[in-house]
Short mmCIF file of C-alpha atoms and ligand atoms in Angstrom, two decimals:
data_model
loop_
_atom_site.label_atom_id
_atom_site.label_comp_id
_atom_site.label_asym_id
_atom_site.label_seq_id
_atom_site.Cartn_x
_atom_site.Cartn_y
_atom_site.Cartn_z
CA MET M 219 4.86 3.00 -23.00
CA ALA M 220 5.46 4.80 -19.67
CA LYS M 221 2.24 6.10 -18.10
CA THR M 222 1.53 9.27 -16.13
CA ASP M 223 -0.12 8.56 -12.80
CA LEU M 224 -2.80 11.17 -12.04
CA PHE M 225 -4.02 9.52 -8.83
CA GLU M 226 -5.73 11.70 -6.24
CA SER M 227 -6.58 10.05 -2.97
CA PRO M 228 -10.22 10.15 -1.84
CA ASP M 229 -10.81 11.27 1.77
CA TYR M 230 -14.56 11.81 1.98
CA TYR M 231 -14.81 11.81 5.79
CA LEU M 232 -11.66 13.87 6.41
CA LEU M 233 -9.92 10.85 7.86
CA ASP M 234 -6.57 12.55 7.43
CA GLU M 235 -7.48 14.33 10.66
CA LEU M 236 -7.07 10.97 12.41
CA LEU M 237 -3.48 10.68 11.19
CA THR M 238 -0.35 12.22 12.69
CA ASP M 239 2.04 14.36 10.66
CA GLU M 240 4.43 11.39 10.64
CA HIS M 241 1.73 9.12 9.17
CA LYS M 242 1.02 11.64 6.42
CA LEU M 243 4.70 12.07 5.65
CA ILE M 244 5.23 8.31 5.38
CA ARG M 245 2.18 7.94 3.15
CA GLN M 246 3.31 10.79 0.91
CA SER M 247 6.79 9.38 0.46
CA VAL M 248 5.44 5.95 -0.49
CA ARG M 249 2.85 7.53 -2.80
CA ASP M 250 5.54 9.58 -4.53
CA TRP M 251 7.69 6.48 -4.97
CA VAL M 252 4.79 4.48 -6.41
CA LYS M 253 3.95 7.26 -8.87
CA LYS M 254 7.57 7.54 -9.98
CA GLU M 255 8.73 3.94 -9.96
CA VAL M 256 5.73 1.59 -10.10
CA SER M 257 2.94 3.19 -12.14
CA PRO M 258 5.02 3.94 -15.25
CA ILE M 259 6.22 0.36 -15.68
CA ILE M 260 3.83 -2.00 -13.92
CA GLU M 261 1.40 -2.61 -16.75
CA ASP M 262 4.19 -3.76 -19.08
CA TYR M 263 5.61 -6.11 -16.47
CA ALA M 264 2.14 -7.52 -15.75
CA GLN M 265 1.51 -8.06 -19.45
CA ARG M 266 4.85 -9.86 -19.74
CA ALA M 267 4.19 -11.81 -16.51
CA GLU M 268 7.50 -10.65 -15.07
CA PHE M 269 8.39 -9.44 -11.60
CA PRO M 270 10.11 -6.02 -11.71
CA LYS M 271 13.07 -6.98 -9.57
CA GLN M 272 14.61 -3.55 -9.84
CA LEU M 273 11.91 -2.30 -7.42
CA LEU M 274 13.35 -4.28 -4.50
CA LYS M 275 15.94 -1.64 -3.64
CA GLY M 276 13.34 1.12 -3.63
CA LEU M 277 10.93 -0.97 -1.55
CA ALA M 278 13.65 -1.36 1.06
CA GLU M 279 14.43 2.36 0.94
CA ILE M 280 10.82 3.42 1.56
CA GLY M 281 10.71 1.10 4.57
CA ALA M 282 8.31 -1.45 3.08
CA PHE M 283 10.21 -4.42 4.50
CA GLY M 284 9.28 -4.92 8.14
CA PRO M 285 8.38 -1.34 9.06
CA THR M 286 7.14 -2.38 12.53
CA ILE M 287 10.29 -4.38 13.34
CA PRO M 288 12.43 -2.57 15.97
CA VAL M 289 15.26 -0.36 14.77
CA GLN M 290 17.90 -2.54 16.47
CA TYR M 291 17.08 -5.29 13.94
CA GLY M 292 17.05 -2.99 10.92
CA GLY M 293 13.33 -2.15 10.94
CA LEU M 294 11.81 1.30 11.42
CA GLY M 295 9.91 0.64 14.67
CA LEU M 296 6.78 2.23 13.17
CA ASP M 297 3.23 1.79 14.44
CA TYR M 298 0.52 -0.24 12.71
CA ILE M 299 -1.24 2.74 11.13
CA SER M 300 2.03 3.57 9.35
CA TYR M 301 2.37 -0.05 8.28
CA GLY M 302 -1.19 -0.03 6.94
CA LEU M 303 -0.66 3.20 5.03
CA ILE M 304 2.50 1.82 3.43
CA MET M 305 0.63 -1.29 2.27
CA GLN M 306 -2.29 0.82 1.01
CA GLU M 307 -0.04 2.99 -1.11
CA ILE M 308 1.95 0.10 -2.55
CA GLU M 309 -1.19 -1.86 -3.45
CA ARG M 310 -2.62 1.29 -5.01
CA GLY M 311 0.19 0.66 -7.48
CA ASP M 312 -0.16 -3.11 -7.73
CA SER M 313 -1.24 -5.98 -5.45
CA GLY M 314 1.73 -8.07 -6.58
CA ILE M 315 4.24 -5.49 -5.41
CA ARG M 316 2.41 -5.25 -2.09
CA SER M 317 2.56 -9.06 -1.94
CA THR M 318 6.34 -8.95 -2.12
CA ALA M 319 6.44 -6.45 0.72
CA SER M 320 3.84 -8.35 2.79
CA VAL M 321 5.70 -11.60 2.49
CA GLN M 322 9.07 -10.08 3.33
CA GLY M 323 7.83 -8.09 6.34
CA SER M 324 4.95 -10.07 7.79
CA LEU M 325 5.74 -13.62 6.78
CA VAL M 326 9.54 -13.77 6.80
CA MET M 327 10.83 -11.03 9.12
CA TYR M 328 7.96 -11.31 11.61
CA PRO M 329 8.41 -15.05 12.36
CA ILE M 330 12.15 -14.60 12.76
CA TYR M 331 11.50 -11.65 15.05
CA ALA M 332 8.68 -13.29 17.04
CA TYR M 333 9.87 -16.90 17.17
CA GLY M 334 13.59 -16.76 16.33
CA SER M 335 16.71 -16.91 18.50
CA GLU M 336 18.78 -13.80 19.09
CA GLU M 337 21.40 -15.18 16.68
CA GLN M 338 18.78 -15.71 13.96
CA LYS M 339 17.40 -12.19 14.44
CA ASN M 340 20.84 -10.61 14.19
CA LYS M 341 21.87 -12.77 11.26
CA TYR M 342 18.81 -12.29 9.06
CA LEU M 343 16.66 -9.30 10.02
CA PRO M 344 18.91 -6.36 9.06
CA LYS M 345 19.66 -7.91 5.66
CA LEU M 346 15.98 -8.66 5.05
CA ALA M 347 15.03 -5.09 6.01
CA GLY M 348 17.58 -3.74 3.55
CA GLY M 349 16.46 -6.04 0.74
CA GLU M 350 19.93 -7.61 0.63
CA LEU M 351 18.23 -10.92 1.36
CA MET M 352 14.74 -11.77 0.14
CA GLY M 353 12.49 -14.40 1.69
CA CYS M 354 9.36 -16.42 1.08
CA PHE M 355 6.86 -18.24 3.30
CA GLY M 356 5.92 -21.86 2.72
CA LEU M 357 2.71 -22.99 4.35
CA THR M 358 0.34 -24.09 1.54
CA GLU M 359 0.80 -27.54 0.02
CA PRO M 360 -0.73 -29.16 -3.05
CA ASP M 361 -3.26 -31.04 -0.88
CA HIS M 362 -3.54 -28.60 2.02
CA GLY M 363 -4.56 -24.98 1.40
CA SER M 364 -7.36 -23.82 3.68
CA ASP M 365 -6.49 -26.69 6.01
CA PRO M 366 -2.77 -26.17 6.65
CA GLY M 367 -2.91 -28.31 9.79
CA GLY M 368 -3.08 -31.36 7.49
CA MET M 369 0.34 -30.64 5.95
CA THR M 370 2.63 -33.55 5.16
CA THR M 371 5.96 -31.73 4.72
CA ASN M 372 8.11 -33.10 7.52
CA PHE M 373 11.55 -33.23 9.06
CA ILE M 374 13.42 -35.70 11.19
CA ASP M 375 16.37 -35.31 13.49
CA ALA M 376 19.31 -36.84 11.61
CA GLY M 377 21.95 -36.16 14.26
CA ASP M 378 23.98 -33.21 13.02
CA TYR M 379 21.10 -31.69 11.02
CA TYR M 380 17.40 -32.01 10.23
CA LEU M 381 16.33 -33.85 7.10
CA LEU M 382 13.42 -32.08 5.35
CA ASN M 383 11.04 -33.64 2.81
CA GLY M 384 7.87 -32.47 1.11
CA ALA M 385 6.56 -29.71 -1.15
CA LYS M 386 4.85 -26.35 -0.91
CA MET M 387 2.95 -24.62 -3.70
CA TRP M 388 1.64 -21.17 -4.58
CA ILE M 389 4.55 -19.51 -2.81
CA SER M 390 4.99 -15.78 -3.48
CA ASN M 391 8.59 -14.70 -4.11
CA ALA M 392 9.76 -18.35 -4.19
CA PRO M 393 11.52 -18.14 -7.57
CA PHE M 394 14.01 -15.51 -6.38
CA ALA M 395 13.97 -15.83 -2.58
CA ASP M 396 17.29 -16.34 -0.81
CA ILE M 397 15.63 -17.96 2.19
CA ALA M 398 12.34 -19.72 2.85
CA ILE M 399 10.44 -19.90 6.13
CA VAL M 400 9.11 -23.43 5.88
CA TRP M 401 6.41 -24.87 8.12
CA ALA M 402 6.79 -28.63 8.54
CA LYS M 403 5.90 -31.38 10.99
CA ASN M 404 8.51 -32.83 13.33
CA GLU M 405 8.65 -36.49 14.32
CA LEU M 406 5.91 -35.91 16.90
CA GLY M 407 3.64 -34.40 14.24
CA LYS M 408 4.02 -30.88 15.68
CA ILE M 409 4.35 -27.99 13.22
CA GLN M 410 7.59 -26.01 13.47
CA GLY M 411 9.30 -23.37 11.37
CA LEU M 412 12.65 -23.83 9.61
CA ILE M 413 14.80 -21.29 7.78
CA VAL M 414 15.91 -22.97 4.56
CA GLU M 415 18.58 -21.25 2.50
CA ARG M 416 18.75 -21.29 -1.28
CA GLY M 417 21.58 -23.50 -2.45
CA ALA M 418 20.84 -26.33 0.00
CA GLU M 419 21.15 -29.63 -1.85
CA GLY M 420 17.75 -31.10 -2.76
CA PHE M 421 15.96 -27.73 -2.45
CA SER M 422 14.39 -26.30 -5.64
CA THR M 423 11.90 -23.51 -6.40
CA PRO M 424 10.22 -24.06 -9.78
CA GLU M 425 8.26 -21.05 -11.00
CA THR M 426 4.48 -21.20 -11.49
CA HIS M 427 3.46 -19.96 -14.93
CA ASN M 428 0.17 -19.26 -16.72
CA LYS M 429 -1.34 -17.01 -14.04
CA TRP M 430 -4.05 -14.55 -15.07
CA SER M 431 -3.66 -12.75 -11.75
CA LEU M 432 -0.72 -11.18 -9.90
CA ARG M 433 1.21 -11.41 -13.11
CA ALA M 434 3.85 -8.95 -11.92
CA SER M 435 4.51 -11.13 -8.85
CA ALA M 436 6.73 -14.20 -8.94
CA THR M 437 5.03 -17.35 -7.61
CA GLY M 438 6.53 -20.80 -7.31
CA GLU M 439 6.83 -24.12 -5.54
CA LEU M 440 9.23 -25.18 -2.82
CA VAL M 441 10.42 -28.75 -3.24
CA PHE M 442 12.43 -30.51 -0.52
CA ASP M 443 14.11 -33.78 -1.35
CA ASN M 444 16.12 -34.89 1.67
CA VAL M 445 17.28 -31.35 2.36
CA LYS M 446 19.80 -31.06 5.19
CA VAL M 447 18.81 -28.10 7.35
CA PRO M 448 21.31 -26.93 10.00
CA LYS M 449 19.91 -27.34 13.50
CA GLU M 450 20.44 -23.67 14.29
CA ASN M 451 17.89 -22.86 11.54
CA LEU M 452 14.91 -24.15 13.52
CA LEU M 453 12.75 -21.34 14.92
CA PRO M 454 12.97 -22.27 18.59
CA ASN M 455 10.17 -20.28 20.17
CA VAL M 456 6.95 -21.64 18.66
CA SER M 457 5.36 -24.94 17.83
CA GLY M 458 1.91 -25.79 16.47
CA LEU M 459 -0.31 -24.19 13.85
CA LYS M 460 -0.44 -21.00 15.89
CA GLY M 461 3.10 -20.27 14.61
CA PRO M 462 2.22 -19.72 10.94
CA LEU M 463 -1.25 -18.40 11.79
CA GLY M 464 0.34 -15.76 14.02
CA CYS M 465 2.29 -14.52 10.99
CA LEU M 466 -0.88 -14.49 8.92
CA ASN M 467 -2.45 -12.06 11.39
CA GLN M 468 0.26 -9.58 10.43
CA ALA M 469 -0.08 -10.12 6.70
CA ARG M 470 -3.88 -10.16 6.68
CA TYR M 471 -3.84 -6.85 8.55
CA GLY M 472 -1.64 -5.37 5.81
CA ILE M 473 -3.96 -6.69 3.10
CA ALA M 474 -6.97 -5.13 4.82
CA TRP M 475 -5.30 -1.75 4.20
CA GLY M 476 -3.71 -2.70 0.90
CA ALA M 477 -6.91 -3.67 -0.88
CA ILE M 478 -8.31 -0.24 -0.09
CA GLY M 479 -5.43 1.18 -2.13
CA ALA M 480 -6.47 -0.88 -5.15
CA ALA M 481 -10.10 0.22 -4.65
CA MET M 482 -9.06 3.88 -4.45
CA ASP M 483 -7.14 3.61 -7.69
CA CYS M 484 -10.13 2.08 -9.49
CA TYR M 485 -12.52 4.68 -8.06
CA ASP M 486 -10.21 7.59 -8.89
CA THR M 487 -9.70 6.32 -12.44
CA ALA M 488 -13.44 5.77 -12.99
CA LEU M 489 -14.40 9.16 -11.56
CA ARG M 490 -11.92 11.00 -13.80
CA TYR M 491 -12.99 9.02 -16.84
CA ALA M 492 -16.72 9.58 -16.14
CA LYS M 493 -16.21 13.34 -15.96
CA GLU M 494 -14.27 13.42 -19.22
CA ARG M 495 -16.06 10.85 -21.36
CA LYS M 496 -19.07 12.24 -23.22
CA GLN M 497 -21.98 10.27 -24.65
CA PHE M 498 -25.35 11.61 -25.79
CA GLY M 499 -23.85 15.09 -25.57
CA LYS M 500 -22.86 15.11 -21.92
CA PRO M 501 -20.32 13.56 -19.54
CA ILE M 502 -21.32 10.05 -18.52
CA ALA M 503 -20.81 11.27 -14.91
CA ALA M 504 -24.09 13.17 -15.41
CA PHE M 505 -26.11 9.97 -15.82
CA GLN M 506 -27.79 8.63 -12.70
CA LEU M 507 -26.67 5.05 -13.31
CA GLN M 508 -23.01 6.06 -13.38
CA GLN M 509 -23.47 8.30 -10.33
CA LYS M 510 -24.97 5.36 -8.44
CA LYS M 511 -21.85 3.31 -9.13
CA LEU M 512 -19.48 6.11 -8.12
CA ALA M 513 -21.48 7.11 -5.03
CA GLU M 514 -21.57 3.52 -3.81
CA MET M 515 -17.83 3.17 -4.41
CA ILE M 516 -16.89 6.16 -2.28
CA THR M 517 -19.32 5.03 0.42
CA GLU M 518 -17.74 1.58 0.60
CA ILE M 519 -14.18 2.96 0.50
CA THR M 520 -14.99 5.35 3.33
CA LYS M 521 -16.52 2.58 5.48
CA ALA M 522 -13.49 0.35 4.89
CA GLN M 523 -11.08 3.21 5.70
CA LEU M 524 -12.80 3.70 9.05
CA LEU M 525 -12.72 -0.03 9.82
CA VAL M 526 -8.99 -0.41 9.16
CA TRP M 527 -8.10 2.78 10.97
CA ARG M 528 -9.89 1.51 14.08
CA LEU M 529 -8.28 -1.91 13.65
CA GLY M 530 -4.90 -0.18 13.47
CA THR M 531 -5.47 1.62 16.76
CA LEU M 532 -6.49 -1.70 18.37
CA LYS M 533 -3.39 -3.33 16.92
CA ASN M 534 -1.20 -0.54 18.26
CA ASP M 535 -2.62 -1.36 21.73
CA ASN M 536 -2.11 -5.09 21.10
CA ARG M 537 -5.89 -5.58 21.37
CA ALA M 538 -6.80 -6.54 17.77
CA THR M 539 -8.10 -10.12 17.73
CA PRO M 540 -7.41 -12.51 14.83
CA ALA M 541 -11.16 -12.57 14.12
CA GLN M 542 -11.27 -8.77 13.87
CA ILE M 543 -8.37 -8.93 11.40
CA SER M 544 -10.22 -11.59 9.37
CA MET M 545 -13.30 -9.39 9.18
CA ALA M 546 -11.28 -6.45 7.88
CA LYS M 547 -9.34 -8.53 5.33
CA ARG M 548 -12.55 -10.04 4.02
CA ASN M 549 -14.42 -6.75 3.92
CA SER M 550 -11.68 -4.75 2.21
CA VAL M 551 -10.94 -7.31 -0.48
CA GLU M 552 -14.57 -7.93 -1.40
CA MET M 553 -15.18 -4.19 -1.45
CA ALA M 554 -12.16 -3.64 -3.70
CA LEU M 555 -13.11 -6.43 -6.09
CA ASN M 556 -16.67 -5.11 -6.41
CA ILE M 557 -15.36 -1.61 -7.06
CA ALA M 558 -12.91 -2.89 -9.66
CA ARG M 559 -15.74 -4.66 -11.49
CA GLU M 560 -18.01 -1.59 -11.42
CA ALA M 561 -15.18 0.75 -12.38
CA ARG M 562 -14.36 -1.44 -15.33
CA GLN M 563 -17.91 -1.01 -16.59
CA ILE M 564 -17.77 2.76 -16.23
CA LEU M 565 -14.85 2.78 -18.63
CA GLY M 566 -16.78 0.76 -21.19
CA GLY M 567 -14.45 -0.86 -23.70
CA MET M 568 -11.49 1.10 -22.35
CA GLY M 569 -12.01 -0.75 -19.08
CA ILE M 570 -10.38 -3.84 -20.48
CA SER M 571 -7.38 -1.97 -21.81
CA GLY M 572 -3.95 -1.87 -20.21
CA GLU M 573 -4.09 1.89 -20.77
CA TYR M 574 -5.92 1.97 -17.44
CA PRO M 575 -5.09 0.03 -14.26
CA ILE M 576 -8.55 -1.37 -13.56
CA MET M 577 -8.47 -4.75 -15.25
CA ARG M 578 -5.06 -5.47 -13.70
CA HIS M 579 -6.35 -4.58 -10.22
CA MET M 580 -9.45 -6.69 -10.82
CA ALA M 581 -7.46 -9.74 -11.87
CA ASN M 582 -5.00 -9.26 -9.00
CA LEU M 583 -7.79 -9.06 -6.46
CA GLU M 584 -8.99 -12.52 -7.51
CA SER M 585 -5.80 -13.83 -5.87
CA VAL M 586 -6.02 -11.48 -2.92
CA ILE M 587 -9.53 -12.74 -2.13
CA THR M 588 -8.11 -16.29 -2.06
CA TYR M 589 -4.69 -16.06 -0.44
CA GLU M 590 -4.06 -15.41 3.24
CA GLY M 591 -7.30 -17.29 3.88
CA THR M 592 -10.14 -17.43 1.38
CA HIS M 593 -13.22 -15.23 1.56
CA ASP M 594 -15.17 -18.25 2.85
CA ILE M 595 -12.61 -19.12 5.51
CA HIS M 596 -12.66 -15.58 6.90
CA LEU M 597 -16.45 -15.69 7.05
CA LEU M 598 -16.23 -18.95 8.99
CA ILE M 599 -13.72 -17.37 11.38
CA THR M 600 -16.25 -14.61 12.08
CA GLY M 601 -18.98 -17.23 12.37
CA LEU M 602 -16.97 -19.16 14.94
CA ASP M 603 -16.15 -15.99 16.86
CA ILE M 604 -19.75 -14.86 17.22
CA THR M 605 -21.44 -18.23 17.71
CA GLY M 606 -18.77 -20.32 19.40
CA GLU M 607 -19.57 -23.04 16.84
CA GLU M 608 -16.81 -24.21 14.50
CA ALA M 609 -18.12 -24.84 10.97
CA PHE M 610 -14.80 -25.68 9.26
CA LYS M 611 -14.82 -29.39 9.81
P1 LIG J 833 -7.39 -24.33 14.91
O1 LIG J 833 -7.55 -25.63 15.64
O2 LIG J 833 -8.50 -23.36 14.90
O3 LIG J 833 -6.11 -23.57 15.47
C1 LIG J 833 -4.87 -24.23 15.65
C2 LIG J 833 -4.05 -23.41 16.64
O4 LIG J 833 -3.79 -22.12 16.08
C3 LIG J 833 -4.37 -21.09 16.90
N1 LIG J 833 -4.89 -20.06 15.98
C4 LIG J 833 -4.28 -18.90 15.81
N2 LIG J 833 -3.18 -18.38 16.38
C5 LIG J 833 -2.79 -17.16 15.97
N3 LIG J 833 -3.47 -16.46 15.04
C6 LIG J 833 -4.57 -16.96 14.43
N4 LIG J 833 -5.19 -16.26 13.49
C7 LIG J 833 -5.03 -18.22 14.82
N5 LIG J 833 -6.06 -19.03 14.44
C8 LIG J 833 -5.97 -20.15 15.16
C9 LIG J 833 -5.44 -21.79 17.70
O5 LIG J 833 -5.70 -21.09 18.89
C10 LIG J 833 -4.78 -23.13 17.94
O6 LIG J 833 -3.80 -22.95 18.95
P2 LIG J 833 -3.45 -24.13 19.99
O7 LIG J 833 -2.49 -23.50 20.94
O8 LIG J 833 -4.76 -24.50 20.62
O9 LIG J 833 -2.87 -25.24 19.17
O10 LIG J 833 -6.94 -24.68 13.44
P3 LIG J 833 -7.73 -25.38 12.27
O11 LIG J 833 -6.88 -26.51 11.79
O12 LIG J 833 -9.15 -25.68 12.70
O13 LIG J 833 -7.76 -24.27 11.12
C11 LIG J 833 -8.37 -23.05 11.34
C12 LIG J 833 -8.34 -22.15 10.08
C13 LIG J 833 -9.13 -22.79 8.96
C14 LIG J 833 -8.98 -20.85 10.47
C15 LIG J 833 -6.92 -21.83 9.64
O14 LIG J 833 -6.15 -22.93 9.49
C16 LIG J 833 -6.84 -20.90 8.47
O15 LIG J 833 -6.72 -19.70 8.69
N6 LIG J 833 -6.82 -21.39 7.17
C17 LIG J 833 -6.50 -20.54 6.03
C18 LIG J 833 -5.09 -20.84 5.58
C19 LIG J 833 -4.37 -19.62 5.12
O16 LIG J 833 -4.73 -18.48 5.41
N7 LIG J 833 -3.29 -19.81 4.41
C20 LIG J 833 -2.48 -18.73 3.98
C21 LIG J 833 -1.16 -19.22 3.42
S1 LIG J 833 0.04 -17.93 3.30
C22 LIG J 833 -0.47 -16.98 2.04
O17 LIG J 833 -1.49 -17.13 1.47
C23 LIG J 833 0.46 -15.91 1.68
S2 LIG J 833 -0.03 -14.95 0.35
C24 LIG J 833 1.11 -13.75 0.57
C25 LIG J 833 1.07 -12.64 -0.36
O18 LIG J 833 1.49 -12.84 -1.51
O19 LIG J 833 0.68 -11.55 0.07
P1 LIG J 834 -8.81 -24.81 -1.05
O1 LIG J 834 -8.44 -24.81 0.39
O2 LIG J 834 -8.78 -26.09 -1.79
O3 LIG J 834 -10.25 -24.16 -1.20
C1 LIG J 834 -11.04 -24.30 -2.38
C2 LIG J 834 -12.42 -23.70 -2.08
O4 LIG J 834 -13.02 -24.44 -1.00
C3 LIG J 834 -12.35 -22.25 -1.62
O5 LIG J 834 -13.43 -21.55 -2.15
C4 LIG J 834 -12.49 -22.36 -0.11
O6 LIG J 834 -13.08 -21.19 0.46
C5 LIG J 834 -13.43 -23.56 0.02
N1 LIG J 834 -13.28 -24.22 1.31
C6 LIG J 834 -12.19 -24.83 1.84
N2 LIG J 834 -12.42 -25.29 3.06
C7 LIG J 834 -13.70 -24.96 3.35
C8 LIG J 834 -14.54 -25.13 4.49
N3 LIG J 834 -14.08 -25.72 5.60
N4 LIG J 834 -15.80 -24.67 4.43
C9 LIG J 834 -16.25 -24.03 3.31
N5 LIG J 834 -15.52 -23.83 2.21
C10 LIG J 834 -14.25 -24.28 2.24
N6 LIG J 834 0.51 -19.80 0.34
C11 LIG J 834 1.65 -19.76 1.08
O7 LIG J 834 1.84 -20.57 1.98
N7 LIG J 834 2.60 -18.82 0.84
C12 LIG J 834 2.47 -17.88 -0.14
O8 LIG J 834 3.34 -17.02 -0.31
C13 LIG J 834 1.30 -17.92 -0.95
N8 LIG J 834 1.16 -17.05 -2.00
C14 LIG J 834 0.12 -17.22 -2.86
C15 LIG J 834 0.07 -16.46 -4.04
C16 LIG J 834 -0.96 -16.65 -4.94
C17 LIG J 834 -0.98 -15.88 -6.23
C18 LIG J 834 -2.01 -17.56 -4.65
C19 LIG J 834 -3.16 -17.75 -5.59
C20 LIG J 834 -1.97 -18.29 -3.49
C21 LIG J 834 -0.91 -18.14 -2.59
N9 LIG J 834 -0.81 -18.96 -1.45
C22 LIG J 834 0.32 -18.91 -0.67
C23 LIG J 834 -1.77 -20.02 -1.22
C24 LIG J 834 -3.09 -19.53 -0.62
O9 LIG J 834 -2.96 -19.19 0.71
C25 LIG J 834 -4.11 -20.64 -0.83
O10 LIG J 834 -4.42 -20.68 -2.22
C26 LIG J 834 -5.38 -20.43 -0.02
O11 LIG J 834 -5.12 -20.54 1.37
C27 LIG J 834 -6.49 -21.41 -0.41
O12 LIG J 834 -6.02 -22.71 -0.50
P2 LIG J 834 -6.35 -23.61 -1.81
O13 LIG J 834 -5.95 -22.81 -2.99
O14 LIG J 834 -5.72 -24.92 -1.60
O15 LIG J 834 -7.92 -23.73 -1.84
#
């Protein structure tokens, strides 16, 4: 059954005053689109574990695919606050839909833009921005998740083409992607990026089923069995782990904003419910225990909003460090997951129902806290940054 979306955005510290009119306009247009196109259908798609493919056109139209990519390549040339706001609003609807946008913009368009040849940029970026082509990003392997440097997927120079072998898993958008950005080791053991097109012989993308999280997002494997990759599909301008990790900086930044959207939706739902639901003759919002939950939620949302806004201004000046991005990703996602859990309790039994978005956000956030670097890995990145001591290995 289609649902009415009553969301009202919290802005406890008047942070809108830090935004330009353009920022607010962009946010409003994405919010309107989410209310009209995502909220009414997303619960049903999540329950059915199906990706709502019809949203791709709208995502492209609202500028969700590569908003910071320059206009000459089909992007919108927007700043990083705009990008963050777009991710926040989409994830307010559903983390899985934000995932699709993150992957397309930050993990497929960005590497082509940052590391690709002029021919590659002209060939792929405008179509990716318009949603005519969809992409995915293959870094994680069955035996190498947090430690991508250990990857075994590899390619050799076979004369007229490269020959690619190996497998990637947990790849968002893989089941329907037209192209994959694949990170693999060359004959010298150096990591490089390849653009692999669907249809190449020996390339398959089996879908991953039985997920309890991100059910409205399509996840799959990438399997390469002697796949011939044209030489012009190698990303020429980067080698080493810093290539894929550079893309992750973009995507993690978007998640730092996006998770706040999910938190806002849970808070807004819980606040409305607490004011309406009566027990012992009065609204449950009048009980101190429920007020504590709600007051802590808005405090944490406000702190996270300030952190990402500042990070956005640093990113606009090209001064945001990867470690600062890790801190924000980690903080926002933990905050959102805690709020989802508390909000679920405020709704009592109704908290587990698909009538409300909370349980879906909560389950989604269990993936968000793991992908793009786990909660632990981001803590270790901060630990390394402040102590100079690496504790990964
Ligand atoms: P390490 O030796 O530290 O670094 C290797 C090289 O990379 C450079 N580097 C970075 N460059 C750019 N940005 C960053 N954030 C960077 N971090 C490191 C580093 O300077 C070095 O460069 P060079 O020139 O000296 O070679 O690497 P390590 O092997 O010790 O690993 C470090 C660690 C653990 C932090 C890193 O590998 C890591 O972040 N692991 C987590 C893996 C991860 O996040 N995977 C995400 C997969 S994609 C995904 O989840 C998409 S979900 C999408 C969705 O649906 O939204
Ligand atoms: P592991 O690395 O095996 O970690 C298991 C546990 O060990 C974690 O708690 C971790 O924090 C801990 N751990 C690991 N190393 C250390 C250490 N040094 N010190 C302390 N603790 C440690 N990947 C892609 O490439 N592309 C995608 O599009 C993509 N989409 C995804 C979508 C979903 C729904 C999911 C769930 C994952 C996706 N991933 C994707 C993969 C994701 O990035 C990995 O799951 C993540 O990086 C963690 O790797 P892992 O699952 O192998 O866990």
